[in-house]
Coordinates of C-alpha atoms in Angstrom, one line a residue:
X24 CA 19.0 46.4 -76.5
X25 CA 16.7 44.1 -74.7
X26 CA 16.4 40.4 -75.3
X27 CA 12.8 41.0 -77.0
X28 CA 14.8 43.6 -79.8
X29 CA 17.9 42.0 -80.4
X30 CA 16.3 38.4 -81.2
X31 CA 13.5 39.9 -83.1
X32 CA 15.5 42.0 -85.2
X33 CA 18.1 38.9 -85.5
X34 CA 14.8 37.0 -87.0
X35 CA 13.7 39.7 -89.6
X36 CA 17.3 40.8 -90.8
X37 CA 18.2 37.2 -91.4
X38 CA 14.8 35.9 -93.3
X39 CA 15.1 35.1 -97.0
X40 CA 13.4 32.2 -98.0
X41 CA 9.5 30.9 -96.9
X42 CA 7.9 31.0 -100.8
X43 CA 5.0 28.5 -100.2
X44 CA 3.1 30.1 -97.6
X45 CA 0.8 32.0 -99.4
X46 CA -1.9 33.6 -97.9
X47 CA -0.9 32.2 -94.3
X48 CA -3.7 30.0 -94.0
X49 CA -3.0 26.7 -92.2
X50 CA -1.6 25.2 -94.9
X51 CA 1.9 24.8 -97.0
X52 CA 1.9 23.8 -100.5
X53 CA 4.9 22.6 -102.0
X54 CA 4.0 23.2 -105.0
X55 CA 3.5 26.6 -105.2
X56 CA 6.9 27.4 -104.1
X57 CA 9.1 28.5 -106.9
X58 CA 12.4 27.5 -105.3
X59 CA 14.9 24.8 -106.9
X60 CA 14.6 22.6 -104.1
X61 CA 10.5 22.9 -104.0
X62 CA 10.6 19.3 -104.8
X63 CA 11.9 17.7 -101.5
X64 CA 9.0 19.6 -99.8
X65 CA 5.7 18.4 -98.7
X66 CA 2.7 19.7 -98.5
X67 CA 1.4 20.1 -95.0
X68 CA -1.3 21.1 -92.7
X69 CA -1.2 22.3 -89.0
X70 CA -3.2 24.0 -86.5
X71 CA -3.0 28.2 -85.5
X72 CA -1.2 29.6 -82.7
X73 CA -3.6 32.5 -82.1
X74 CA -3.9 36.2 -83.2
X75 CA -1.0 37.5 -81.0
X76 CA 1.3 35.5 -83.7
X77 CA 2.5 37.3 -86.9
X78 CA 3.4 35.4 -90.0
X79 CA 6.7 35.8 -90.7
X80 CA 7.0 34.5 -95.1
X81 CA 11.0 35.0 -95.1
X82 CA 12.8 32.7 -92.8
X83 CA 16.0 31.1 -94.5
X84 CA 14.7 26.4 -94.6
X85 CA 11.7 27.4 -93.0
X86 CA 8.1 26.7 -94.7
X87 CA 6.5 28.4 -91.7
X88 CA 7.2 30.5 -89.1
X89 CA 5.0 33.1 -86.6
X90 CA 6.7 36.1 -84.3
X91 CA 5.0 36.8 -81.1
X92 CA 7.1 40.2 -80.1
X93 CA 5.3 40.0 -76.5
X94 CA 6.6 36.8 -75.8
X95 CA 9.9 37.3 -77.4
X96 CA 8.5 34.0 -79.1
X97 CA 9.3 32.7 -82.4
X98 CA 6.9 29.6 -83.9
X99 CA 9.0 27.2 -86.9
X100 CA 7.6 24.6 -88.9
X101 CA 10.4 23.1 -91.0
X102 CA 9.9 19.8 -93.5
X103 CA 12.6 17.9 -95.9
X104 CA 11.7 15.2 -98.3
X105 CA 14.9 14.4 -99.5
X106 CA 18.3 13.0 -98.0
X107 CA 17.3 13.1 -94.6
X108 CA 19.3 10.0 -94.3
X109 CA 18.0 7.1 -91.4
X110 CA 19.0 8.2 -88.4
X111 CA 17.1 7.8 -85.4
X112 CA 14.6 10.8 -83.8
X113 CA 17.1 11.3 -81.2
X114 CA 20.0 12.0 -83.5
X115 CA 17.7 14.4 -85.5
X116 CA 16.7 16.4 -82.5
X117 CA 20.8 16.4 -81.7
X118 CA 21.0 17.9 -84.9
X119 CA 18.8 20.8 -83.9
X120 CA 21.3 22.1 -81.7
X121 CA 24.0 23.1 -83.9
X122 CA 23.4 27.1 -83.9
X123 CA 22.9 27.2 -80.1
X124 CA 25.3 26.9 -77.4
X125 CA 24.8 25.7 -73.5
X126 CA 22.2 23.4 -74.2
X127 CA 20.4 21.8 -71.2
X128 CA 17.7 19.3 -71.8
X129 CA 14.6 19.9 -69.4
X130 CA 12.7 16.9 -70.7
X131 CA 12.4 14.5 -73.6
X132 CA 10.3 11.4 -74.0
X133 CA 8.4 9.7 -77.0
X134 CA 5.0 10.8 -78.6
X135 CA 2.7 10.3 -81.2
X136 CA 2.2 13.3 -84.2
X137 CA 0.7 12.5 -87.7
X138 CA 0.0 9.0 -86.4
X139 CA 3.9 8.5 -86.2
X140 CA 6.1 7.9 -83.6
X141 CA 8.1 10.9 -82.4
X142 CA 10.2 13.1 -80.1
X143 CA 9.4 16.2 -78.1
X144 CA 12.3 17.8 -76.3
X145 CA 12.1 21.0 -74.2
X146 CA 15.8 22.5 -74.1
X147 CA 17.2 25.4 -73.0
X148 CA 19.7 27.2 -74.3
X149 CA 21.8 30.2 -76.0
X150 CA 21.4 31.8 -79.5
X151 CA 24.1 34.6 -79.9
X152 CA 23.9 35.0 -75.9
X153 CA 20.4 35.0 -75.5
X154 CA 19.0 32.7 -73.8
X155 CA 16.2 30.9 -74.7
X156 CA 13.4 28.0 -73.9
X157 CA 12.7 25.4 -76.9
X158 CA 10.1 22.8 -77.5
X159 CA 11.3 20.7 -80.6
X160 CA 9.1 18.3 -82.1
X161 CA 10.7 15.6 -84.4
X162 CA 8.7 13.2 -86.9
X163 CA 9.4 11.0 -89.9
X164 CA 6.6 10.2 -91.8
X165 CA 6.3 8.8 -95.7
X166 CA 9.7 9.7 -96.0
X167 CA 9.9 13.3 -95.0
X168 CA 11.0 14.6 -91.5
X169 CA 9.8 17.4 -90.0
X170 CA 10.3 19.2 -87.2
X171 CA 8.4 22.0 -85.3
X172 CA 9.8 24.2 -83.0
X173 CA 9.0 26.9 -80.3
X174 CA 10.9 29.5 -78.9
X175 CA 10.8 32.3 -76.3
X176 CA 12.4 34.1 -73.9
X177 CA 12.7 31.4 -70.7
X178 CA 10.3 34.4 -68.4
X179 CA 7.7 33.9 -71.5
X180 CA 8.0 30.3 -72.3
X181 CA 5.0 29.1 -70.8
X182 CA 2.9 31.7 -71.8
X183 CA 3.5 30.9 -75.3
X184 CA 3.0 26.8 -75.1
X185 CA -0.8 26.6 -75.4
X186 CA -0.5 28.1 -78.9
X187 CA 2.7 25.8 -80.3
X188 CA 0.3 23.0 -79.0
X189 CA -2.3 24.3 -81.1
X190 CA 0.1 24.0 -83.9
X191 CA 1.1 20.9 -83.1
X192 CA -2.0 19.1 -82.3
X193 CA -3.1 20.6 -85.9
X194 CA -0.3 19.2 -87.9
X195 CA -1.7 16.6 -90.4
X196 CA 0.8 14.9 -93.2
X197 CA 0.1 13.7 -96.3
X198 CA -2.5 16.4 -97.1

């Protein structure tokens, strides 16, 4: 199976869990999410990636997610408002790495998002031996962290950026 099928089908046969993203508009509410932990989420805004992404509603700690199946591409938007603890943007972005293996940073530097400081890293590395090119965006604002993510096949990578910065450049917290 190619790179493309095994991921994708690795995404869809492990969702369970989006419940806030109704109507996939550019918009997650918090409060319309009937899960127990609904009340360490925020409500958040950001910007869309473009019609060749398809809303994915069932990713397991995800409040957003896209597929692109040409790109091999997978678009996250993930937000905690509880227990995130104090550590720095680096050791958060460190964090991100547990489920991968081989991981390379390309580069990493400071930026701004929602009027905060924060971290973008492009990585590469392995998920269940595929590999894969990441941009990771880390922020803590109003004490909630989030981060965004992008991921796609390392041939595909580039092809997909210009819509995770669309995402990006969109993102707005508090709403």
């Amino acid at each position: 199976m190619s790179g493309l099928g095994a991921f994708g089908l690795a995404v869809i046969t492990l969702a369970s869990g989006c419940a806030g993203w109704r109507d996939f508009g550019d918009t997650y509410y918090a409060h319309r999410s009937p899960r127990a932990l609904a009340a360490k989420e925020a409500t958040f805004s950001f910007g869309m990636p473009g019609a060749d992404w398809t809303p994915i509603d069932d990713v397991d700690d995800v409040q957003v997610a896209w597929f692109n199946p040409a790109l091999a591409g997978i678009i996250e938007l993930r937000a905690q408002c509880d227990e995130q603890g104090d550590s720095s943007l680096e050791q958060y972005t460190d964090h991100l790495r547990i489920d991968f293996e081989d991981w390379a940073i390309v580069e990493q530097g400071k930026a701004t998002l929602a009027g905060r400081a924060a971290r973008r890293t492009v990585v590469d590395a392995s998920l269940d031996g595929i590999s894969r090119r990441n941009e990771l965006w880390v922020v803590k604002k109003n004490g909630c962290l989030f981060d965004l993510r992008y991921h796609a096949a390392p041939e595909n990578f580039a092809a997909g950026q210009r819509d995770f910065s669309a995402v990006v450049q969109g993102f707005r917290y508090p709403r």
